[in-house]
Short mmCIF file of C-alpha atoms in Angstrom, two decimals:
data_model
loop_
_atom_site.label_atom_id
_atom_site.label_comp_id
_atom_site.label_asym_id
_atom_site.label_seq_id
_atom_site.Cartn_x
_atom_site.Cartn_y
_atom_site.Cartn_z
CA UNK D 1 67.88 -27.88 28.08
CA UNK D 2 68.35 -26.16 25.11
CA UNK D 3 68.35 -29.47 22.99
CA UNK D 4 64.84 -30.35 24.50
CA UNK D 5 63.67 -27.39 23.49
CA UNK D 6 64.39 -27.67 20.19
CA UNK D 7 63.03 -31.17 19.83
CA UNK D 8 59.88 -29.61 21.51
CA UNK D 9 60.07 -26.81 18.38
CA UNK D 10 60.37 -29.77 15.65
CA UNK D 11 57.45 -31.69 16.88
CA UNK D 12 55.38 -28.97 16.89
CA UNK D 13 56.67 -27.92 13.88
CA UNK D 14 55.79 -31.97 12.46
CA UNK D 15 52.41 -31.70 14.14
CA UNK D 16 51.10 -28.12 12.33
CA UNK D 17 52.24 -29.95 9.02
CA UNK D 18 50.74 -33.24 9.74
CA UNK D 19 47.49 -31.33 9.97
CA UNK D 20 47.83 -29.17 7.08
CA UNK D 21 48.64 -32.20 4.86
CA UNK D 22 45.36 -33.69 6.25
CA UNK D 23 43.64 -30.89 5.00
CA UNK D 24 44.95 -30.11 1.79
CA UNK D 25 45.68 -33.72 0.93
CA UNK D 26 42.19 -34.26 -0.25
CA UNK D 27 41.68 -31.08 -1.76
CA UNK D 28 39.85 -31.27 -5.61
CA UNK D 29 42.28 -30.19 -8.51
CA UNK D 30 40.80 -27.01 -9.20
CA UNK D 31 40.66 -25.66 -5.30
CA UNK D 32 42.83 -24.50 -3.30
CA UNK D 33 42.48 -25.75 0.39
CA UNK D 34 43.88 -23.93 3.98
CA UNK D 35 42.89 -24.33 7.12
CA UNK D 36 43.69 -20.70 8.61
CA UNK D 37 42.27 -18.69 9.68
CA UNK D 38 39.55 -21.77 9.51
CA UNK D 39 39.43 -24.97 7.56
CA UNK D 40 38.67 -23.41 4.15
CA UNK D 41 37.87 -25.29 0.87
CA UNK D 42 37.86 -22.21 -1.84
CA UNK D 43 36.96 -22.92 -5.98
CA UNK D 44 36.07 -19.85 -7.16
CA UNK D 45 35.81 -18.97 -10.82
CA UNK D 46 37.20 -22.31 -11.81
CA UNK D 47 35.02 -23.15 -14.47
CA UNK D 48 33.18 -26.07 -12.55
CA UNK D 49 29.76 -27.01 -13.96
CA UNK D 50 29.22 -29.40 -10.89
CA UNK D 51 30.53 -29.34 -7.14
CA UNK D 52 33.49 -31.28 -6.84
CA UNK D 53 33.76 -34.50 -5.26
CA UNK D 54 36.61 -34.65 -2.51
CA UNK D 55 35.49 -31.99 -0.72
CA UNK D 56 37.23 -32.23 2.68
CA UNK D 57 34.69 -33.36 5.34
CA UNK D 58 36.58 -30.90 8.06
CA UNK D 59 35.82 -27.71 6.13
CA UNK D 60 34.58 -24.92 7.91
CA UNK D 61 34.15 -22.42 4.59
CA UNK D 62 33.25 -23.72 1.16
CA UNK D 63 33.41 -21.08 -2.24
CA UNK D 64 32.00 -21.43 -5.26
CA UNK D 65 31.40 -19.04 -6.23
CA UNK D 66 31.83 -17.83 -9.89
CA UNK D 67 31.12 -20.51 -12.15
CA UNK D 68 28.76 -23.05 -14.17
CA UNK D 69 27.50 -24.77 -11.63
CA UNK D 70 23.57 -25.27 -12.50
CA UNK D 71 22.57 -28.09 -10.57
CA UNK D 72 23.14 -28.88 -6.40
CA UNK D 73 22.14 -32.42 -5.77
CA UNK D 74 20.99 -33.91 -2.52
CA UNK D 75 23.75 -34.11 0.20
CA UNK D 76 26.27 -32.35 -1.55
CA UNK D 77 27.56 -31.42 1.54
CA UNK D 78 26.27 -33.99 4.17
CA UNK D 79 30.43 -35.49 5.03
CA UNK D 80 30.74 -31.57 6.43
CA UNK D 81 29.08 -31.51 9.31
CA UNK D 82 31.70 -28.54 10.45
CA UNK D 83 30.64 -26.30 7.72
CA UNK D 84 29.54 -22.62 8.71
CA UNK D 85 29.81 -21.10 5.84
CA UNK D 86 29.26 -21.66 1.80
CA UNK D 87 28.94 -19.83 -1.04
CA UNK D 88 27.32 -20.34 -4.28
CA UNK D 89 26.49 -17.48 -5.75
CA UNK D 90 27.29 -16.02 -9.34
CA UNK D 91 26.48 -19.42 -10.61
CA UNK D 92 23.99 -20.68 -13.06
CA UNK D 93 21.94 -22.76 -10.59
CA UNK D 94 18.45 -23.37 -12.16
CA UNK D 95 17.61 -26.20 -9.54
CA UNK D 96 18.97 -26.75 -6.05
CA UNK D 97 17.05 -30.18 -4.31
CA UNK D 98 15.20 -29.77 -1.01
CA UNK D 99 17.89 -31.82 0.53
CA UNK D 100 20.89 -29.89 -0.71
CA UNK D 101 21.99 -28.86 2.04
CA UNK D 102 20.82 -31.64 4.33
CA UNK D 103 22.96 -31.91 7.86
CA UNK D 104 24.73 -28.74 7.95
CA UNK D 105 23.10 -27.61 11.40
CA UNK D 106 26.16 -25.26 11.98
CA UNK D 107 25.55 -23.49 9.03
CA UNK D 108 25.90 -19.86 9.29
CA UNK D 109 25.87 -18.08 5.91
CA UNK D 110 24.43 -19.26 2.73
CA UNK D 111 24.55 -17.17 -0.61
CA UNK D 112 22.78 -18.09 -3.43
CA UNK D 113 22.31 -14.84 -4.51
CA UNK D 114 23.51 -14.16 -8.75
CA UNK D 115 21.42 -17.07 -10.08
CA UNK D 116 18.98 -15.82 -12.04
CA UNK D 117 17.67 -19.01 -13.90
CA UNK D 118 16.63 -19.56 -10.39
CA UNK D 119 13.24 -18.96 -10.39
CA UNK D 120 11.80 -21.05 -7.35
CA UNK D 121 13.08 -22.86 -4.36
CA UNK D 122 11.72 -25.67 -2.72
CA UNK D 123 10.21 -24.74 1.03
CA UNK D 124 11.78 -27.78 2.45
CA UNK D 125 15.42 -26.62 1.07
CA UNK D 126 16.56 -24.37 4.48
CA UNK D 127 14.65 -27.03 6.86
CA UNK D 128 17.31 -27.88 9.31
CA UNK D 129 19.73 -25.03 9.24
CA UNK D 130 18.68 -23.73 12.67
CA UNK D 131 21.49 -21.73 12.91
CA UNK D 132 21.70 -19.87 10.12
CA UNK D 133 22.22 -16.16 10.34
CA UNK D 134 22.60 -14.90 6.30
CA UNK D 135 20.87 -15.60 3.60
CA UNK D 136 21.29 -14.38 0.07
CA UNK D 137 18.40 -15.14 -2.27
CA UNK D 138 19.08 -11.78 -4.25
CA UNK D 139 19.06 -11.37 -8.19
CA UNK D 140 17.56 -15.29 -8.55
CA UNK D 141 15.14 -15.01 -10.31
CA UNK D 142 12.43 -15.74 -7.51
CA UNK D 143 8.58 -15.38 -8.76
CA UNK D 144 7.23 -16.21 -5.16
CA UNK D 145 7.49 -17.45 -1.68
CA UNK D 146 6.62 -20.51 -1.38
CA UNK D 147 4.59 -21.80 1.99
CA UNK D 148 7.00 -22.65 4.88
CA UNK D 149 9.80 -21.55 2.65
CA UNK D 150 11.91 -20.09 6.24
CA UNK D 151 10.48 -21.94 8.99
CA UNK D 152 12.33 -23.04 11.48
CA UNK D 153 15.09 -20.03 10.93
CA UNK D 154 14.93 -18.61 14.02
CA UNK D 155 18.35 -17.43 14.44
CA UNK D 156 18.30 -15.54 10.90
CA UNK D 157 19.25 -11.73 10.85
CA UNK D 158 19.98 -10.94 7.63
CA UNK D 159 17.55 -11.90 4.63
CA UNK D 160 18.37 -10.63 1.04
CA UNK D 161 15.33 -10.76 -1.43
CA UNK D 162 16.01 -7.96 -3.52
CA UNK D 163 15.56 -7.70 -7.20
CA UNK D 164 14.04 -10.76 -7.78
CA UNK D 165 10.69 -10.78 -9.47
CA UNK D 166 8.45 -11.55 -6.70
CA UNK D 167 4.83 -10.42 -6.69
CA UNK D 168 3.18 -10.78 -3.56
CA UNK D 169 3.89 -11.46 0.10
CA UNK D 170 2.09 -14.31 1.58
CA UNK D 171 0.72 -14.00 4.79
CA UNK D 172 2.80 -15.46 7.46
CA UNK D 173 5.64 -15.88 5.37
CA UNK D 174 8.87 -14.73 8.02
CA UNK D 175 6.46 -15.63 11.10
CA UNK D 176 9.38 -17.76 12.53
CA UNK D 177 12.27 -15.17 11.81
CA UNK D 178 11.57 -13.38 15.66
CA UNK D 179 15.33 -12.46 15.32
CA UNK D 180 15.62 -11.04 11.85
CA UNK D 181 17.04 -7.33 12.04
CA UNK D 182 17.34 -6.87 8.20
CA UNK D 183 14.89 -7.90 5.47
CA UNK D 184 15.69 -6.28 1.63
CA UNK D 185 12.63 -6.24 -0.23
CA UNK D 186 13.84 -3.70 -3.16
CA UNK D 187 13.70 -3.81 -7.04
CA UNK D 188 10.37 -6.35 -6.92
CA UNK D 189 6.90 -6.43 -8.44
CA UNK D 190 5.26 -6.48 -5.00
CA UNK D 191 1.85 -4.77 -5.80
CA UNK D 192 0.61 -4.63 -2.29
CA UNK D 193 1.41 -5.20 1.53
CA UNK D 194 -0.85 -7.50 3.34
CA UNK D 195 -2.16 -7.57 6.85
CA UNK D 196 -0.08 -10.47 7.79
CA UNK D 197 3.16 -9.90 5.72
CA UNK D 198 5.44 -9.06 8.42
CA UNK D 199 3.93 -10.72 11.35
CA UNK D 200 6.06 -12.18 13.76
CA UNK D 201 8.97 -9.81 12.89
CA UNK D 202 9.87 -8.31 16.43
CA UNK D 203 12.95 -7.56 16.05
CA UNK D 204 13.23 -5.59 12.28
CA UNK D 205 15.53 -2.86 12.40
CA UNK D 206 15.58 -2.06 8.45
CA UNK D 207 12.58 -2.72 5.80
CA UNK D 208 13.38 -2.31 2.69
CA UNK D 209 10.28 -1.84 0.20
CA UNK D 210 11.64 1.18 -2.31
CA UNK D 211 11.09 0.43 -6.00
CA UNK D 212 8.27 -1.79 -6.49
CA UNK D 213 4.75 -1.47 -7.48
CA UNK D 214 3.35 -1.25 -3.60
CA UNK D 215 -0.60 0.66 -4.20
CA UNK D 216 -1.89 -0.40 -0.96
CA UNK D 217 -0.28 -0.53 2.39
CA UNK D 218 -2.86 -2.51 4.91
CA UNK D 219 -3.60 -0.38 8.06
CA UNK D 220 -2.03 -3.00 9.96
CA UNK D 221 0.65 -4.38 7.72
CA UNK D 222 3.36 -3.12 10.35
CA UNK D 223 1.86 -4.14 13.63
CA UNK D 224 4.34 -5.99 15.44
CA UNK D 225 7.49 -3.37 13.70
CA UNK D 226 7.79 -1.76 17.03
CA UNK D 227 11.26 -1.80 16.36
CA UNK D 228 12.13 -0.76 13.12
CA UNK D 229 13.62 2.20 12.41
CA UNK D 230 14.40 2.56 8.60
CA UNK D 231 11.52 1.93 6.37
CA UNK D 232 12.37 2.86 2.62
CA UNK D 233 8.57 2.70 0.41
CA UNK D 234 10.27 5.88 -2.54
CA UNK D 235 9.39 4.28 -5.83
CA UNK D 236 6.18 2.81 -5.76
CA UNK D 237 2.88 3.84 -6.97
CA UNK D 238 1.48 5.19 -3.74
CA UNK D 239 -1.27 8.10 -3.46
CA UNK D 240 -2.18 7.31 -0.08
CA UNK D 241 -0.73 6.01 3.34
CA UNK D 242 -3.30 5.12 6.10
CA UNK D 243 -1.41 6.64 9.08
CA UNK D 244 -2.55 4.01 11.23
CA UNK D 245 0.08 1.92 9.28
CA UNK D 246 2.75 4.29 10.52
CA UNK D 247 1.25 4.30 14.40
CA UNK D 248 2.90 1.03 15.68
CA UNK D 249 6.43 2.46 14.54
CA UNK D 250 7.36 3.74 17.64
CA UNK D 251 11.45 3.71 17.08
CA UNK D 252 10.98 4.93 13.31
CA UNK D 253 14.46 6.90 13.09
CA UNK D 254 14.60 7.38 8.89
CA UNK D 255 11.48 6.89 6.44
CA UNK D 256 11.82 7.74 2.52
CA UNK D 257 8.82 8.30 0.67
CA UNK D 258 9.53 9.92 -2.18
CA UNK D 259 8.99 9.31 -5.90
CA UNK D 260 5.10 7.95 -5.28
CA UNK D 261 2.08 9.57 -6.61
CA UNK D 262 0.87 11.11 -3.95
CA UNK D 263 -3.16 12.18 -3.46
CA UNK D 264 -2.66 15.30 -1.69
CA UNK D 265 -6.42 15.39 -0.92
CA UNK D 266 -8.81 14.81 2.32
CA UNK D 267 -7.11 11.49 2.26
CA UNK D 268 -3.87 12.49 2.72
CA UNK D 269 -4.83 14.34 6.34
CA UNK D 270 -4.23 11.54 8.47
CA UNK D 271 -0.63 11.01 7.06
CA UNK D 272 0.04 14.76 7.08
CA UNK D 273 -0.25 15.00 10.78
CA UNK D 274 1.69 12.16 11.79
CA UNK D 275 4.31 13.65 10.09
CA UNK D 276 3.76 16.79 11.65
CA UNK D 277 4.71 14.38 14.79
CA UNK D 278 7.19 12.44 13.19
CA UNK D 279 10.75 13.63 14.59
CA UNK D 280 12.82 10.94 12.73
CA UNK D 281 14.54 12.07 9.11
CA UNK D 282 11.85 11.56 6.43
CA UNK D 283 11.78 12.50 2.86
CA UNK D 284 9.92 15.08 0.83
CA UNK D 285 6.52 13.70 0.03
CA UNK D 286 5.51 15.64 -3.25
CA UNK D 287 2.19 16.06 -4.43
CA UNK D 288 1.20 14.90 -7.94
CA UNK D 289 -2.73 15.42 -7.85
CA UNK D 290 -4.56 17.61 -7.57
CA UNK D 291 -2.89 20.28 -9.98
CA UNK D 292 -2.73 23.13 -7.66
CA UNK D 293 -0.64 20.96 -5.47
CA UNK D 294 1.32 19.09 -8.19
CA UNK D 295 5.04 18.96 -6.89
CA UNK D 296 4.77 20.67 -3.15
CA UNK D 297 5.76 18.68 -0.33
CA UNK D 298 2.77 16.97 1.87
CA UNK D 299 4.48 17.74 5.06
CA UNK D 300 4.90 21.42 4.30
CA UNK D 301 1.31 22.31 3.45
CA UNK D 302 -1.50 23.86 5.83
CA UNK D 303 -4.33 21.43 6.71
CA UNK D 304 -6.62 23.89 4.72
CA UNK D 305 -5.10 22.83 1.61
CA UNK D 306 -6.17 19.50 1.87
CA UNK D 307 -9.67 19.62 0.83
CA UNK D 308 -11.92 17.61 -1.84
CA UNK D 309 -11.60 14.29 -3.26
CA UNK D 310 -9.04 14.48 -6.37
CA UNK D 311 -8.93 11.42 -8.66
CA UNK D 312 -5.47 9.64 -9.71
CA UNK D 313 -5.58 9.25 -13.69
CA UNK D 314 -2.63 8.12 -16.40
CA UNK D 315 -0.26 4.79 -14.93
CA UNK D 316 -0.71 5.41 -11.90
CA UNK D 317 -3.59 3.48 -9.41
CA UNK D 318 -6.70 5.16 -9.41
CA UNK D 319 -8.14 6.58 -5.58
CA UNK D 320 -11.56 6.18 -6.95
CA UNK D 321 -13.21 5.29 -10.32
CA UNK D 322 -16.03 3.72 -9.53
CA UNK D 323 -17.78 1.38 -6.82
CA UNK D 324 -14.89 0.40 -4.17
CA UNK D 325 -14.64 -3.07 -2.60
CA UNK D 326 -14.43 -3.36 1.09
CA UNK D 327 -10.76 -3.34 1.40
CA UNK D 328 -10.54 -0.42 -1.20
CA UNK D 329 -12.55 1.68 1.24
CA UNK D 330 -10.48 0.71 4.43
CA UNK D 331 -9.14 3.81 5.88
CA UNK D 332 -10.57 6.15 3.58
CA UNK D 333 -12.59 9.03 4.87
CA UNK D 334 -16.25 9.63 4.14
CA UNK D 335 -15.53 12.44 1.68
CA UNK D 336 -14.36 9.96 -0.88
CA UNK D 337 -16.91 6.83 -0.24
CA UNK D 338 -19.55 7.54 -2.65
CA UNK D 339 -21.94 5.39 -0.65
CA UNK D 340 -21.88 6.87 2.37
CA UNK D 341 -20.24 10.30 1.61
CA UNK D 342 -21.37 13.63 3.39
CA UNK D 343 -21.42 16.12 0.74
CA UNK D 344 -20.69 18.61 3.30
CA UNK D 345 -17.46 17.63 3.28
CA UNK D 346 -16.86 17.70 -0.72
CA UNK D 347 -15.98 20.56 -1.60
CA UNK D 348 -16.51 22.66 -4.81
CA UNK D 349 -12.72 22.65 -7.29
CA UNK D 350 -11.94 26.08 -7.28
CA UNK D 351 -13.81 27.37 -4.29
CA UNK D 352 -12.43 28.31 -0.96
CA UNK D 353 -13.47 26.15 2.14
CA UNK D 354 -17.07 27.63 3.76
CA UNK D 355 -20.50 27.01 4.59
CA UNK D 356 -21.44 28.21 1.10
CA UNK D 357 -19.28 26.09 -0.87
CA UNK D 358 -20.76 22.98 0.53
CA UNK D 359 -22.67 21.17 -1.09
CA UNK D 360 -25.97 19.94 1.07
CA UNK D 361 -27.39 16.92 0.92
CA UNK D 362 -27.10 12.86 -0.11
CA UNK D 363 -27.18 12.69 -3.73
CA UNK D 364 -27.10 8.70 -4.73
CA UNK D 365 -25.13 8.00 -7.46
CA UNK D 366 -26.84 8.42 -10.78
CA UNK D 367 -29.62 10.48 -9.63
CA UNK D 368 -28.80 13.72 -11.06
CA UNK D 369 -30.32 14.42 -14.24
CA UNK D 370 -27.99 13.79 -17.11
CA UNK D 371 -26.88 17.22 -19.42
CA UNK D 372 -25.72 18.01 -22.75
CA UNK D 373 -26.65 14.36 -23.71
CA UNK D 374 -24.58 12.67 -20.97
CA UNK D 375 -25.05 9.59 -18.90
CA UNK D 376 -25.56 10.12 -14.68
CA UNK D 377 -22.63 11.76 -13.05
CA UNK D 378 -21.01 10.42 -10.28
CA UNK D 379 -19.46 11.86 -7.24
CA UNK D 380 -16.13 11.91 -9.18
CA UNK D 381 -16.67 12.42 -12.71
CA UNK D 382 -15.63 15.92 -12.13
CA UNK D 383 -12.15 17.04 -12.17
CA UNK D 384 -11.71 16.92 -8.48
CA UNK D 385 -14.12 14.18 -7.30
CA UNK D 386 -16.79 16.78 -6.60
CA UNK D 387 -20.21 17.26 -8.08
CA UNK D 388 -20.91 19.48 -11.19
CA UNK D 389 -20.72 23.69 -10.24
CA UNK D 390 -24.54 22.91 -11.70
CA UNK D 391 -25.50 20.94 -8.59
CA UNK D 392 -26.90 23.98 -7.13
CA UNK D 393 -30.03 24.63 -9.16
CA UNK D 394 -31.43 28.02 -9.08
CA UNK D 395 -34.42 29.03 -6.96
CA UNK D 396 -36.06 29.85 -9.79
CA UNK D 397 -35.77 26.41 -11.33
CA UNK D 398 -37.33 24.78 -7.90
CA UNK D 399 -40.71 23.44 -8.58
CA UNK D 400 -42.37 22.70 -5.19
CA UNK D 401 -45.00 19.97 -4.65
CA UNK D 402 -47.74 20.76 -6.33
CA UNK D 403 -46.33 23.23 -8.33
CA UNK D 404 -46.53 23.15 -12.38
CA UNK D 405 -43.66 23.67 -15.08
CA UNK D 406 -44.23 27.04 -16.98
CA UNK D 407 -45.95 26.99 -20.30
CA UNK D 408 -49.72 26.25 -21.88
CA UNK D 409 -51.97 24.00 -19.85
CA UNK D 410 -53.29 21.06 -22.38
CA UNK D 411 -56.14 20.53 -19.87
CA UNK D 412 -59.05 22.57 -17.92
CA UNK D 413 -58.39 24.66 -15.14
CA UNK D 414 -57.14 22.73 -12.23
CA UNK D 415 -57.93 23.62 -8.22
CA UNK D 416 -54.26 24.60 -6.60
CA UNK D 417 -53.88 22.78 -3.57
CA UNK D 418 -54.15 24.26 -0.24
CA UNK D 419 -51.22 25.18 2.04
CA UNK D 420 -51.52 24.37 5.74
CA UNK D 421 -49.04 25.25 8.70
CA UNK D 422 -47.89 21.46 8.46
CA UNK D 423 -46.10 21.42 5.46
CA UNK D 424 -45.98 25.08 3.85
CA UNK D 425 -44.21 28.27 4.93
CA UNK D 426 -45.14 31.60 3.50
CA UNK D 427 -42.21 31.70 1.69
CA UNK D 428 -43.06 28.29 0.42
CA UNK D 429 -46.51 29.02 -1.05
CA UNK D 430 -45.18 32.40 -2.35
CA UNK D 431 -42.29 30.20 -4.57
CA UNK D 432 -45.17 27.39 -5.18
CA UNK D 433 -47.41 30.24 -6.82
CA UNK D 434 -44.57 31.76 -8.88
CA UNK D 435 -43.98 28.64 -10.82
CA UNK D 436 -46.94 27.48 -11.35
CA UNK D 437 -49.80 27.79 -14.14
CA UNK D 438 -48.58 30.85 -16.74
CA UNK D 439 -46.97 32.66 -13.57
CA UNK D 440 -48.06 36.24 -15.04
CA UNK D 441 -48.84 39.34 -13.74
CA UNK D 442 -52.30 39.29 -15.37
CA UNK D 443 -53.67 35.86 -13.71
CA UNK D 444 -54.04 37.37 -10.39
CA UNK D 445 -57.04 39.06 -10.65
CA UNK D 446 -58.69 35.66 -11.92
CA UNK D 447 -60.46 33.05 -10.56
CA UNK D 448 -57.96 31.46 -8.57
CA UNK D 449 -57.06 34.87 -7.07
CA UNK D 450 -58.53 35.20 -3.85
CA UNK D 451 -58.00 31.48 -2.80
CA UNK D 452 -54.52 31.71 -3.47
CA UNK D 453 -54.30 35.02 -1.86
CA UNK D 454 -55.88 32.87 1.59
CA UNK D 455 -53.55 30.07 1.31
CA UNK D 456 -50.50 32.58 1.58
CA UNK D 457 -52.25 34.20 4.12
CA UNK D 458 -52.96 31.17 6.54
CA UNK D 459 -49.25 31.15 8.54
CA UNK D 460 -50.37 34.39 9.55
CA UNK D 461 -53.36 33.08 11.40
CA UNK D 462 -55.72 35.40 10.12
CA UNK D 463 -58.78 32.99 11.04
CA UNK D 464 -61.70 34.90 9.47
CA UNK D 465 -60.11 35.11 6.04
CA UNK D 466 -59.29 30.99 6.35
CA UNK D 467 -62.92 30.73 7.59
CA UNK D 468 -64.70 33.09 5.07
CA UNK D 469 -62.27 32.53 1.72
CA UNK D 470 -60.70 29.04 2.55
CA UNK D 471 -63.56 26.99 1.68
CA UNK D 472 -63.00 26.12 -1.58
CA UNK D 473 -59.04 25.39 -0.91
#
């Protein structure tokens, strides 16, 4: 019994070398090949300015990473059809062909991140890998997306884009990653976040945005994020945040929004009272415009402090300097569309909130008279978007219809029109005959006297006078 066993112990024995010679046998000179705890084929920091040939086809884990490799050729690793996962970064790859990795459907991880010569990567290079669940694309490089670039990779979770050099987001670009939990987005030159950027992404848990150049966040850019619950945007340029953006994020657990140039204006009221609502752990939000507000947190102001329409200046994105396009004046309120504005709303800088301090009125762009040699003023020339403290002339300046500017007439006497109940007041004809002709004391008793005297008489009915005197009015 005992001497069975023992030939039972030696065969095994035989058998567990037998398949470790088969798998180191063919192993390249500068790897070192294992097959525990899987078949592994490992080469890193060996030098190698190409993959080796004589990689064995039953590997299960390839790494290369670490040295000169610049170039991965078409089915480089087509003989491992086992293959699960491979490494590459920290290489000097400035070209990898769209059939690199060609018929490695079990492929599970794939890092290419630490390549920064980079610079592109064919859309047709991750076709296939269906099962892929990583993917490092960090530090390469990358100047865009290209179309198609991740379709089909419906099983990836984990997507590393950081500090690349990518500029936009194309829409539709991770439609097809309905299982991706983790997209890194960080150290970019993304300017802006479209409509469309994230569709398709159900299942985000973390979106990571923080130090780019993001100015404009579309109202809907984060529709179908019902499930996200970090979203880091600190380090951008910022001043405003439709809240609407913010609305779908119904598991939001940590948001960071710190380090932007915040507007803490009219604009900013929307944002301020969702985070009144927001429960999750969020980040200050401090003010940089306007000046009385410069460094106080959004969230901790009253909603009486956020009045007027203050405009960004310096490196930061202006709010408004001029006419706005279409998507410019998405989500902002009417108090900072010059178009359309009620001037009831805009306040005075300087002036507490009332009924006095508003200014009345539509006043188009370029119609107020231009002072101390200037061109028109717009709705925000001024410091804080509003019009001039001037905009309210005095009474005394108000020259009713028919009126006539103070000084010498250069022609005869001239007939004052008549007032009527119509279109004059008493008050009315009493302003209308203090600014007109010399508008002395001494011109009373004149001529034009007694039917002037009748005209400011007529609200009062007094029908013989308008009979008797009226005639000649």
């Amino acid at each position: 019994m005992k001497r069975a066993s023992a030939g039972g112990s030696r065969l095994l024995a035989w058998v567990l070398w037998l398949q470790a010679w088969r798998v180191a046998a063919p192993c390249p000179g500068a790897c070192v090949c294992y097959n525990e705890p899987k078949v592994t084929t490992s080469c890193p920091q060996q030098g190698l300015q190409a993959v080796p040939a004589g990689i064995p086809a039953s590997s299960q884990r390839i790494f290369l990473h670490g040295n000169r490799i610049s170039h991965v050729p078409a089915a480089s690793f087509r003989a491992c059809r086992n293959l699960t996962i491979l490494w590459l970064h920290s290489n000097v790859l400035a070209r990898i062909d769209a059939a690199a990795f060609a018929g490695l459907a079990l492929l599970e991880q794939l890092d290419l991140s630490d390549n920064a010569q980079l610079r592109s990567v064919d859309p047709a290079t991750f076709h296939g890998l269906g099962r892929l669940h990583t993917l490092h694309l960090d530090r390469c490089g990358l100047q865009e997306l290209g179309p198609g670039l991740f379709r089909g990779l419906a099983a990836l979770q984990y997507l590393y884009l950081q500090d690349n050099a990518l500029q936009a987001l194309p829409d539709d670009t991770f439609r097809d990653l309905g299982n991706l939990t983790h997209l890194f987005l960080h150290g970019n030159r993304i300017s802006s976040v479209p409509e469309r950027a994230f569709r398709g992404l159900h299942s985000l848990d973390r979106l990571l945005l923080h130090q780019n150049r993001v100015a404009h966040v579309h109202p809907h850019a984060f529709r179908d994020l019902g499930r996200l619950m970090t979203l880091y945007l600190f380090a951008n340029n910022l001043s405003a945040l439709p809240a609407e953006a913010l609305a779908p994020l119904r598991a939001l657990q940590y948001l960071r929004l710190n380090d932007n140039p915040w507007v803490c204006d009219c604009r900013a009221r929307p944002l301020w009272a969702w985070l009144q609502k927001f429960r999750g752990s969020s980040s200050e939000v401090p003010c940089s415009l306007p000046q009385r507000l410069a460094g106080r947190d959004l969230k901790r102001l009253a909603a009486n402090d956020l009045q007027g329409c203050a405009v960004a200046t310096g490196r930061y994105h202006p709010i408004w300097t001029g006419r706005a396009t279409d998507e410019e004046l998405l989500g902002l309120p009417k108090c900072c569309q010059p178009d359309a504005a009620d001037k009831a709303s805009v306040l005075e800088p300087g002036r507490p909130a009332s009924a006095g301090n508003a200014l009345k009125g539509r006043v188009p762009p370029g119609d107020s008279p231009p002072g101390n040699g200037s061109g028109p003023r717009h709705i925000n020339d001024s410091p804080f978007g509003t019009l001039p403290g001037s905009a309210e002339p005095p009474l005394t300046a108000v020259r009713p219809e028919g009126s006539e500017p103070p000084g010498f007439p250069t022609s005869g006497p001239r007939r004052r029109p008549g007032c009527s109940r119509k279109n004059r007041t008493r008050s009315h004809c009493r302003l209308g005959q203090a600014g007109s002709g010399g508008g002395g004391t001494g011109d009373s008793e004149g001529s034009g006297a007694l039917p002037s005297l009748a005209c400011s008489l007529a609200p009062l009915g007094l029908a013989l006078v308008l009979w008797t005197v009226l005639g000649p009015c």
